[in-house]
PDB file of C-alpha atoms and ligand atoms in Angstrom:
ATOM      1  CA  UNK A   1       7.387 -36.669  57.079  1.00  0.00           C
ATOM      2  CA  UNK A   2       4.762 -39.368  57.533  1.00  0.00           C
ATOM      3  CA  UNK A   3       3.558 -40.418  60.962  1.00  0.00           C
ATOM      4  CA  UNK A   4       1.148 -43.317  61.123  1.00  0.00           C
ATOM      5  CA  UNK A   5      -0.449 -45.304  63.915  1.00  0.00           C
ATOM      6  CA  UNK A   6      -1.449 -48.867  63.051  1.00  0.00           C
ATOM      7  CA  UNK A   7      -4.140 -50.466  65.193  1.00  0.00           C
ATOM      8  CA  UNK A   8      -5.908 -53.788  65.187  1.00  0.00           C
ATOM      9  CA  UNK A   9      -6.504 -56.822  67.282  1.00  0.00           C
ATOM     10  CA  UNK A  10      -3.690 -59.328  67.873  1.00  0.00           C
ATOM     11  CA  UNK A  11      -2.991 -61.395  64.775  1.00  0.00           C
ATOM     12  CA  UNK A  12      -4.488 -58.825  62.420  1.00  0.00           C
ATOM     13  CA  UNK A  13      -1.093 -58.369  60.759  1.00  0.00           C
ATOM     14  CA  UNK A  14       0.023 -55.049  62.271  1.00  0.00           C
ATOM     15  CA  UNK A  15       3.681 -56.125  62.332  1.00  0.00           C
ATOM     16  CA  UNK A  16       3.695 -57.446  58.757  1.00  0.00           C
ATOM     17  CA  UNK A  17       1.816 -54.447  57.345  1.00  0.00           C
ATOM     18  CA  UNK A  18       4.069 -52.010  59.210  1.00  0.00           C
ATOM     19  CA  UNK A  19       7.189 -53.681  57.801  1.00  0.00           C
ATOM     20  CA  UNK A  20       5.788 -53.594  54.255  1.00  0.00           C
ATOM     21  CA  UNK A  21       4.976 -49.903  54.594  1.00  0.00           C
ATOM     22  CA  UNK A  22       8.346 -49.048  56.087  1.00  0.00           C
ATOM     23  CA  UNK A  23      10.691 -50.771  53.641  1.00  0.00           C
ATOM     24  CA  UNK A  24      10.218 -48.669  50.521  1.00  0.00           C
ATOM     25  CA  UNK A  25       8.894 -45.520  52.192  1.00  0.00           C
ATOM     26  CA  UNK A  26      11.955 -45.277  54.480  1.00  0.00           C
ATOM     27  CA  UNK A  27       9.828 -45.147  57.582  1.00  0.00           C
ATOM     28  CA  UNK A  28      10.866 -46.576  60.949  1.00  0.00           C
ATOM     29  CA  UNK A  29       8.696 -49.353  62.387  1.00  0.00           C
ATOM     30  CA  UNK A  30       8.239 -48.873  66.120  1.00  0.00           C
ATOM     31  CA  UNK A  31       6.640 -51.891  67.787  1.00  0.00           C
ATOM     32  CA  UNK A  32       6.146 -51.441  71.511  1.00  0.00           C
ATOM     33  CA  UNK A  33       5.573 -55.212  71.946  1.00  0.00           C
ATOM     34  CA  UNK A  34       8.906 -55.923  70.169  1.00  0.00           C
ATOM     35  CA  UNK A  35      10.717 -53.482  72.459  1.00  0.00           C
ATOM     36  CA  UNK A  36       9.312 -55.292  75.507  1.00  0.00           C
ATOM     37  CA  UNK A  37      10.072 -58.733  74.026  1.00  0.00           C
ATOM     38  CA  UNK A  38      13.660 -57.682  73.301  1.00  0.00           C
ATOM     39  CA  UNK A  39      14.041 -56.617  76.923  1.00  0.00           C
ATOM     40  CA  UNK A  40      12.601 -59.903  78.205  1.00  0.00           C
ATOM     41  CA  UNK A  41      14.856 -61.982  75.938  1.00  0.00           C
ATOM     42  CA  UNK A  42      17.917 -59.977  76.936  1.00  0.00           C
ATOM     43  CA  UNK A  43      17.108 -60.132  80.653  1.00  0.00           C
ATOM     44  CA  UNK A  44      17.172 -56.384  81.205  1.00  0.00           C
ATOM     45  CA  UNK A  45      15.715 -54.720  84.288  1.00  0.00           C
ATOM     46  CA  UNK A  46      12.752 -53.537  82.227  1.00  0.00           C
ATOM     47  CA  UNK A  47      12.324 -57.084  80.886  1.00  0.00           C
ATOM     48  CA  UNK A  48      12.106 -58.464  84.419  1.00  0.00           C
ATOM     49  CA  UNK A  49       9.438 -55.893  85.258  1.00  0.00           C
ATOM     50  CA  UNK A  50       7.167 -56.724  82.310  1.00  0.00           C
ATOM     51  CA  UNK A  51       7.749 -60.462  81.775  1.00  0.00           C
ATOM     52  CA  UNK A  52       4.914 -61.794  83.917  1.00  0.00           C
ATOM     53  CA  UNK A  53       2.381 -59.258  82.688  1.00  0.00           C
ATOM     54  CA  UNK A  54       3.218 -60.054  79.087  1.00  0.00           C
ATOM     55  CA  UNK A  55       3.061 -63.814  79.576  1.00  0.00           C
ATOM     56  CA  UNK A  56      -0.432 -63.458  81.035  1.00  0.00           C
ATOM     57  CA  UNK A  57      -1.460 -61.421  77.993  1.00  0.00           C
ATOM     58  CA  UNK A  58      -2.183 -58.378  80.169  1.00  0.00           C
ATOM     59  CA  UNK A  59      -1.304 -54.763  79.498  1.00  0.00           C
ATOM     60  CA  UNK A  60       1.890 -53.254  80.917  1.00  0.00           C
ATOM     61  CA  UNK A  61       1.350 -50.159  83.125  1.00  0.00           C
ATOM     62  CA  UNK A  62       0.820 -46.847  81.335  1.00  0.00           C
ATOM     63  CA  UNK A  63       3.758 -45.009  82.980  1.00  0.00           C
ATOM     64  CA  UNK A  64       6.201 -47.629  81.801  1.00  0.00           C
ATOM     65  CA  UNK A  65       4.725 -47.789  78.305  1.00  0.00           C
ATOM     66  CA  UNK A  66       4.754 -43.997  77.947  1.00  0.00           C
ATOM     67  CA  UNK A  67       8.380 -43.726  79.030  1.00  0.00           C
ATOM     68  CA  UNK A  68       9.389 -46.465  76.546  1.00  0.00           C
ATOM     69  CA  UNK A  69       7.530 -44.700  73.716  1.00  0.00           C
ATOM     70  CA  UNK A  70       8.917 -41.281  74.628  1.00  0.00           C
ATOM     71  CA  UNK A  71      12.468 -42.598  74.812  1.00  0.00           C
ATOM     72  CA  UNK A  72      12.108 -44.400  71.472  1.00  0.00           C
ATOM     73  CA  UNK A  73      10.656 -41.403  69.627  1.00  0.00           C
ATOM     74  CA  UNK A  74      13.189 -39.055  71.217  1.00  0.00           C
ATOM     75  CA  UNK A  75      15.938 -40.912  69.366  1.00  0.00           C
ATOM     76  CA  UNK A  76      14.795 -39.071  66.215  1.00  0.00           C
ATOM     77  CA  UNK A  77      16.174 -41.717  63.873  1.00  0.00           C
ATOM     78  CA  UNK A  78      12.965 -41.402  61.834  1.00  0.00           C
ATOM     79  CA  UNK A  79      13.808 -38.643  59.346  1.00  0.00           C
ATOM     80  CA  UNK A  80      11.041 -39.675  56.935  1.00  0.00           C
ATOM     81  CA  UNK A  81       8.549 -40.684  59.619  1.00  0.00           C
ATOM     82  CA  UNK A  82       7.387 -43.742  61.521  1.00  0.00           C
ATOM     83  CA  UNK A  83       4.707 -46.378  61.833  1.00  0.00           C
ATOM     84  CA  UNK A  84       3.908 -47.065  65.474  1.00  0.00           C
ATOM     85  CA  UNK A  85       2.357 -50.434  66.209  1.00  0.00           C
ATOM     86  CA  UNK A  86       0.814 -51.675  69.473  1.00  0.00           C
ATOM     87  CA  UNK A  87       0.390 -48.197  70.897  1.00  0.00           C
ATOM     88  CA  UNK A  88      -1.804 -46.528  72.078  1.00  0.00           C
ATOM     89  CA  UNK A  89      -3.852 -49.298  73.645  1.00  0.00           C
ATOM     90  CA  UNK A  90      -6.148 -47.380  75.972  1.00  0.00           C
ATOM     91  CA  UNK A  91      -7.653 -43.931  76.416  1.00  0.00           C
ATOM     92  CA  UNK A  92      -4.879 -42.562  78.609  1.00  0.00           C
ATOM     93  CA  UNK A  93      -2.137 -43.632  76.194  1.00  0.00           C
ATOM     94  CA  UNK A  94      -4.080 -42.070  73.312  1.00  0.00           C
ATOM     95  CA  UNK A  95      -4.418 -38.735  75.140  1.00  0.00           C
ATOM     96  CA  UNK A  96      -0.683 -38.776  76.012  1.00  0.00           C
ATOM     97  CA  UNK A  97       0.232 -39.496  72.414  1.00  0.00           C
ATOM     98  CA  UNK A  98      -2.023 -36.854  70.883  1.00  0.00           C
ATOM     99  CA  UNK A  99      -0.693 -34.196  73.272  1.00  0.00           C
ATOM    100  CA  UNK A 100       2.911 -34.963  72.314  1.00  0.00           C
ATOM    101  CA  UNK A 101       2.869 -35.919  68.616  1.00  0.00           C
ATOM    102  CA  UNK A 102       0.985 -35.030  65.438  1.00  0.00           C
ATOM    103  CA  UNK A 103      -0.277 -38.023  63.546  1.00  0.00           C
ATOM    104  CA  UNK A 104      -1.039 -38.089  59.820  1.00  0.00           C
ATOM    105  CA  UNK A 105      -3.332 -41.084  59.813  1.00  0.00           C
ATOM    106  CA  UNK A 106      -4.589 -44.012  61.831  1.00  0.00           C
ATOM    107  CA  UNK A 107      -4.673 -47.365  60.039  1.00  0.00           C
ATOM    108  CA  UNK A 108      -7.206 -49.696  61.612  1.00  0.00           C
ATOM    109  CA  UNK A 109      -6.945 -53.375  60.609  1.00  0.00           C
ATOM    110  CA  UNK A 110     -10.258 -55.176  61.124  1.00  0.00           C
ATOM    111  CA  UNK A 111     -10.394 -58.932  61.765  1.00  0.00           C
ATOM    112  CA  UNK A 112     -13.204 -61.021  63.341  1.00  0.00           C
ATOM    113  CA  UNK A 113     -12.347 -62.746  66.663  1.00  0.00           C
ATOM    114  CA  UNK A 114     -12.695 -66.303  65.296  1.00  0.00           C
ATOM    115  CA  UNK A 115     -10.153 -65.532  62.570  1.00  0.00           C
ATOM    116  CA  UNK A 116      -7.883 -63.989  65.226  1.00  0.00           C
ATOM    117  CA  UNK A 117      -7.989 -67.236  67.235  1.00  0.00           C
ATOM    118  CA  UNK A 118      -7.247 -69.309  64.137  1.00  0.00           C
ATOM    119  CA  UNK A 119      -4.273 -67.152  63.189  1.00  0.00           C
ATOM    120  CA  UNK A 120      -2.755 -66.519  66.607  1.00  0.00           C
ATOM    121  CA  UNK A 121      -2.880 -70.087  67.888  1.00  0.00           C
ATOM    122  CA  UNK A 122      -1.010 -71.302  64.809  1.00  0.00           C
ATOM    123  CA  UNK A 123       1.688 -68.640  65.051  1.00  0.00           C
ATOM    124  CA  UNK A 124       5.330 -69.729  65.602  1.00  0.00           C
ATOM    125  CA  UNK A 125       8.432 -67.626  66.096  1.00  0.00           C
ATOM    126  CA  UNK A 126      12.163 -68.141  65.685  1.00  0.00           C
ATOM    127  CA  UNK A 127      13.712 -66.846  68.931  1.00  0.00           C
ATOM    128  CA  UNK A 128      17.097 -66.608  67.205  1.00  0.00           C
ATOM    129  CA  UNK A 129      16.454 -64.476  64.105  1.00  0.00           C
ATOM    130  CA  UNK A 130      12.908 -63.216  64.805  1.00  0.00           C
ATOM    131  CA  UNK A 131      11.306 -64.794  61.685  1.00  0.00           C
ATOM    132  CA  UNK A 132       7.541 -65.373  62.052  1.00  0.00           C
ATOM    133  CA  UNK A 133       5.706 -68.476  60.781  1.00  0.00           C
ATOM    134  CA  UNK A 134       2.118 -69.573  60.621  1.00  0.00           C
ATOM    135  CA  UNK A 135       1.223 -73.275  60.565  1.00  0.00           C
ATOM    136  CA  UNK A 136      -1.811 -72.579  58.353  1.00  0.00           C
ATOM    137  CA  UNK A 137      -0.483 -70.261  55.684  1.00  0.00           C
ATOM    138  CA  UNK A 138       3.264 -69.969  56.136  1.00  0.00           C
ATOM    139  CA  UNK A 139       4.705 -73.280  57.332  1.00  0.00           C
ATOM    140  CA  UNK A 140       8.463 -73.771  57.757  1.00  0.00           C
ATOM    141  CA  UNK A 141       9.999 -76.180  55.239  1.00  0.00           C
ATOM    142  CA  UNK A 142      11.202 -78.514  58.006  1.00  0.00           C
ATOM    143  CA  UNK A 143       8.660 -78.905  60.786  1.00  0.00           C
ATOM    144  CA  UNK A 144       9.575 -76.936  63.905  1.00  0.00           C
ATOM    145  CA  UNK A 145      12.756 -75.415  62.383  1.00  0.00           C
ATOM    146  CA  UNK A 146      13.471 -71.921  61.092  1.00  0.00           C
ATOM    147  CA  UNK A 147      13.993 -71.768  57.295  1.00  0.00           C
ATOM    148  CA  UNK A 148      16.534 -68.972  57.692  1.00  0.00           C
ATOM    149  CA  UNK A 149      18.771 -70.061  60.565  1.00  0.00           C
ATOM    150  CA  UNK A 150      17.629 -73.602  61.425  1.00  0.00           C
ATOM    151  CA  UNK A 151      16.862 -72.746  65.063  1.00  0.00           C
ATOM    152  CA  UNK A 152      13.991 -74.538  66.815  1.00  0.00           C
ATOM    153  CA  UNK A 153      10.726 -72.576  66.565  1.00  0.00           C
ATOM    154  CA  UNK A 154       8.766 -71.582  69.660  1.00  0.00           C
ATOM    155  CA  UNK A 155       5.247 -70.414  70.425  1.00  0.00           C
ATOM    156  CA  UNK A 156       5.128 -66.908  71.848  1.00  0.00           C
ATOM    157  CA  UNK A 157       4.531 -67.195  75.608  1.00  0.00           C
ATOM    158  CA  UNK A 158       1.380 -65.090  75.223  1.00  0.00           C
ATOM    159  CA  UNK A 159      -0.046 -67.074  72.274  1.00  0.00           C
ATOM    160  CA  UNK A 160      -1.971 -69.507  74.499  1.00  0.00           C
ATOM    161  CA  UNK A 161      -5.807 -69.701  74.438  1.00  0.00           C
ATOM    162  CA  UNK A 162      -6.009 -68.191  77.978  1.00  0.00           C
ATOM    163  CA  UNK A 163      -3.677 -65.272  77.221  1.00  0.00           C
ATOM    164  CA  UNK A 164      -5.413 -64.704  73.892  1.00  0.00           C
ATOM    165  CA  UNK A 165      -8.785 -64.441  75.652  1.00  0.00           C
ATOM    166  CA  UNK A 166      -7.313 -61.825  78.023  1.00  0.00           C
ATOM    167  CA  UNK A 167      -5.882 -59.868  75.090  1.00  0.00           C
ATOM    168  CA  UNK A 168      -9.127 -59.980  73.112  1.00  0.00           C
ATOM    169  CA  UNK A 169     -11.059 -58.787  76.158  1.00  0.00           C
ATOM    170  CA  UNK A 170      -8.605 -55.918  76.696  1.00  0.00           C
ATOM    171  CA  UNK A 171      -8.785 -55.039  73.032  1.00  0.00           C
ATOM    172  CA  UNK A 172     -12.561 -54.761  72.949  1.00  0.00           C
ATOM    173  CA  UNK A 173     -12.858 -52.982  76.309  1.00  0.00           C
ATOM    174  CA  UNK A 174      -9.852 -50.664  76.273  1.00  0.00           C
ATOM    175  CA  UNK A 175      -8.358 -50.394  72.806  1.00  0.00           C
ATOM    176  CA  UNK A 176     -11.495 -49.987  70.691  1.00  0.00           C
ATOM    177  CA  UNK A 177     -12.375 -46.756  72.572  1.00  0.00           C
ATOM    178  CA  UNK A 178      -9.008 -45.354  71.416  1.00  0.00           C
ATOM    179  CA  UNK A 179     -10.512 -45.223  67.931  1.00  0.00           C
ATOM    180  CA  UNK A 180     -13.253 -42.922  69.216  1.00  0.00           C
ATOM    181  CA  UNK A 181     -10.642 -40.606  70.753  1.00  0.00           C
ATOM    182  CA  UNK A 182      -8.553 -40.550  67.567  1.00  0.00           C
ATOM    183  CA  UNK A 183     -11.688 -40.187  65.478  1.00  0.00           C
ATOM    184  CA  UNK A 184     -12.293 -36.735  66.974  1.00  0.00           C
ATOM    185  CA  UNK A 185      -9.077 -35.408  65.434  1.00  0.00           C
ATOM    186  CA  UNK A 186      -7.611 -37.827  62.931  1.00  0.00           C
ATOM    187  CA  UNK A 187      -8.831 -39.691  59.907  1.00  0.00           C
ATOM    188  CA  UNK A 188      -9.220 -43.382  60.654  1.00  0.00           C
ATOM    189  CA  UNK A 189      -8.780 -45.740  57.719  1.00  0.00           C
ATOM    190  CA  UNK A 190     -10.680 -48.991  58.292  1.00  0.00           C
ATOM    191  CA  UNK A 191      -9.029 -51.843  56.399  1.00  0.00           C
ATOM    192  CA  UNK A 192     -10.336 -55.386  55.982  1.00  0.00           C
ATOM    193  CA  UNK A 193      -7.443 -57.548  57.262  1.00  0.00           C
ATOM    194  CA  UNK A 194      -8.816 -60.882  55.955  1.00  0.00           C
ATOM    195  CA  UNK A 195      -7.240 -60.896  52.448  1.00  0.00           C
ATOM    196  CA  UNK A 196      -3.583 -61.759  51.766  1.00  0.00           C
ATOM    197  CA  UNK A 197      -0.814 -59.562  53.184  1.00  0.00           C
ATOM    198  CA  UNK A 198      -0.147 -58.058  49.721  1.00  0.00           C
ATOM    199  CA  UNK A 199      -3.803 -57.185  49.166  1.00  0.00           C
ATOM    200  CA  UNK A 200      -4.126 -55.641  52.615  1.00  0.00           C
ATOM    201  CA  UNK A 201      -0.983 -53.596  51.991  1.00  0.00           C
ATOM    202  CA  UNK A 202      -2.379 -52.347  48.693  1.00  0.00           C
ATOM    203  CA  UNK A 203      -5.671 -51.315  50.364  1.00  0.00           C
ATOM    204  CA  UNK A 204      -3.726 -49.366  52.983  1.00  0.00           C
ATOM    205  CA  UNK A 205      -1.760 -47.555  50.288  1.00  0.00           C
ATOM    206  CA  UNK A 206      -4.882 -46.860  48.215  1.00  0.00           C
ATOM    207  CA  UNK A 207      -6.652 -45.344  51.218  1.00  0.00           C
ATOM    208  CA  UNK A 208      -3.645 -43.279  52.295  1.00  0.00           C
ATOM    209  CA  UNK A 209      -2.802 -42.126  48.750  1.00  0.00           C
ATOM    210  CA  UNK A 210       0.681 -43.701  48.919  1.00  0.00           C
ATOM    211  CA  UNK A 211       2.739 -45.144  46.033  1.00  0.00           C
ATOM    212  CA  UNK A 212       1.627 -48.666  45.028  1.00  0.00           C
ATOM    213  CA  UNK A 213       3.062 -51.700  46.768  1.00  0.00           C
ATOM    214  CA  UNK A 214       5.803 -53.453  44.787  1.00  0.00           C
ATOM    215  CA  UNK A 215       6.690 -56.792  46.342  1.00  0.00           C
ATOM    216  CA  UNK A 216      10.473 -57.208  46.745  1.00  0.00           C
ATOM    217  CA  UNK A 217      10.192 -60.789  47.984  1.00  0.00           C
ATOM    218  CA  UNK A 218       7.357 -63.273  47.724  1.00  0.00           C
ATOM    219  CA  UNK A 219       5.200 -63.337  50.850  1.00  0.00           C
ATOM    220  CA  UNK A 220       3.083 -66.314  51.680  1.00  0.00           C
ATOM    221  CA  UNK A 221       0.677 -64.775  54.227  1.00  0.00           C
TER     222      UNK A 221
HETATM  223  P1  AMP B 301       2.041 -56.998  71.019  1.00  0.00           P
HETATM  224  O1  AMP B 301       3.207 -57.634  70.366  1.00  0.00           O
HETATM  225  O2  AMP B 301       1.726 -55.633  70.479  1.00  0.00           O
HETATM  226  O3  AMP B 301       0.837 -57.910  71.066  1.00  0.00           O
HETATM  227  O4  AMP B 301       2.458 -56.732  72.556  1.00  0.00           O
HETATM  228  C1  AMP B 301       2.854 -57.819  73.391  1.00  0.00           C
HETATM  229  C2  AMP B 301       2.600 -57.465  74.853  1.00  0.00           C
HETATM  230  O5  AMP B 301       3.370 -56.299  75.219  1.00  0.00           O
HETATM  231  C3  AMP B 301       1.156 -57.098  75.189  1.00  0.00           C
HETATM  232  O6  AMP B 301       0.333 -58.231  75.409  1.00  0.00           O
HETATM  233  C4  AMP B 301       1.358 -56.265  76.458  1.00  0.00           C
HETATM  234  O7  AMP B 301       1.646 -57.102  77.572  1.00  0.00           O
HETATM  235  C5  AMP B 301       2.638 -55.487  76.123  1.00  0.00           C
HETATM  236  N1  AMP B 301       2.309 -54.218  75.430  1.00  0.00           N
HETATM  237  C6  AMP B 301       2.648 -53.859  74.166  1.00  0.00           C
HETATM  238  N2  AMP B 301       2.191 -52.625  73.863  1.00  0.00           N
HETATM  239  C7  AMP B 301       1.549 -52.185  74.968  1.00  0.00           C
HETATM  240  C8  AMP B 301       0.847 -50.991  75.304  1.00  0.00           C
HETATM  241  N3  AMP B 301       0.724 -49.984  74.406  1.00  0.00           N
HETATM  242  N4  AMP B 301       0.294 -50.900  76.538  1.00  0.00           N
HETATM  243  C9  AMP B 301       0.416 -51.881  77.446  1.00  0.00           C
HETATM  244  N5  AMP B 301       1.057 -53.041  77.203  1.00  0.00           N
HETATM  245  C10 AMP B 301       1.615 -53.204  75.987  1.00  0.00           C
END
């Protein structure tokens, strides 16, 4: 059983790196942001409660986040373990998590703020199939259209300069201190997130002593 937390500022590649770790290690990728986005897109009651907060780039209340995380982990569909991404994001969430679950390692992706801005503001998403694009490194073949399903691409509602500023501020003020809390008990693996996705994945595996990364499909970011 492997239980990892992946942390890092927005745009540092947490989602991509989690997916790459999960595929061949049979781990379940739990993204709290994806759970909220799914609820917003599907107009659930929870979605209605978090939509405005998310669009502004602010953090959803701790009680709601903790109940979503508890419910998700209680499903126990993660026989070989999980990678949790986007949680915890402040001291209280970290304390809650450490009281309830044992973690094997914390993966911390490091990326300078100017690179974050460059990456995040060029990010595009297919709202139909969920495929991510990046206008710098991973452009769609036809401008504005998804390569997989042909749907029109959108910008995430919280990928605006204003919302990004709010998220960066929250990250530095509230999320960085989580590393200090984890650091008291867990090993934190600092990883340089600037190289390509494959290289970053290999560094994670080297540091965690995991089997080497074998690309199944070519990645362009
Ligand atoms: P992400 O995809 O991880 O950037 O999350 C998107 C949005 O979901 C964030 O900007 C927050 O509004 C909300 N969110 C995700 N995870 C958390 C969390 N652990 N605590 C509070 N809000 C969160």
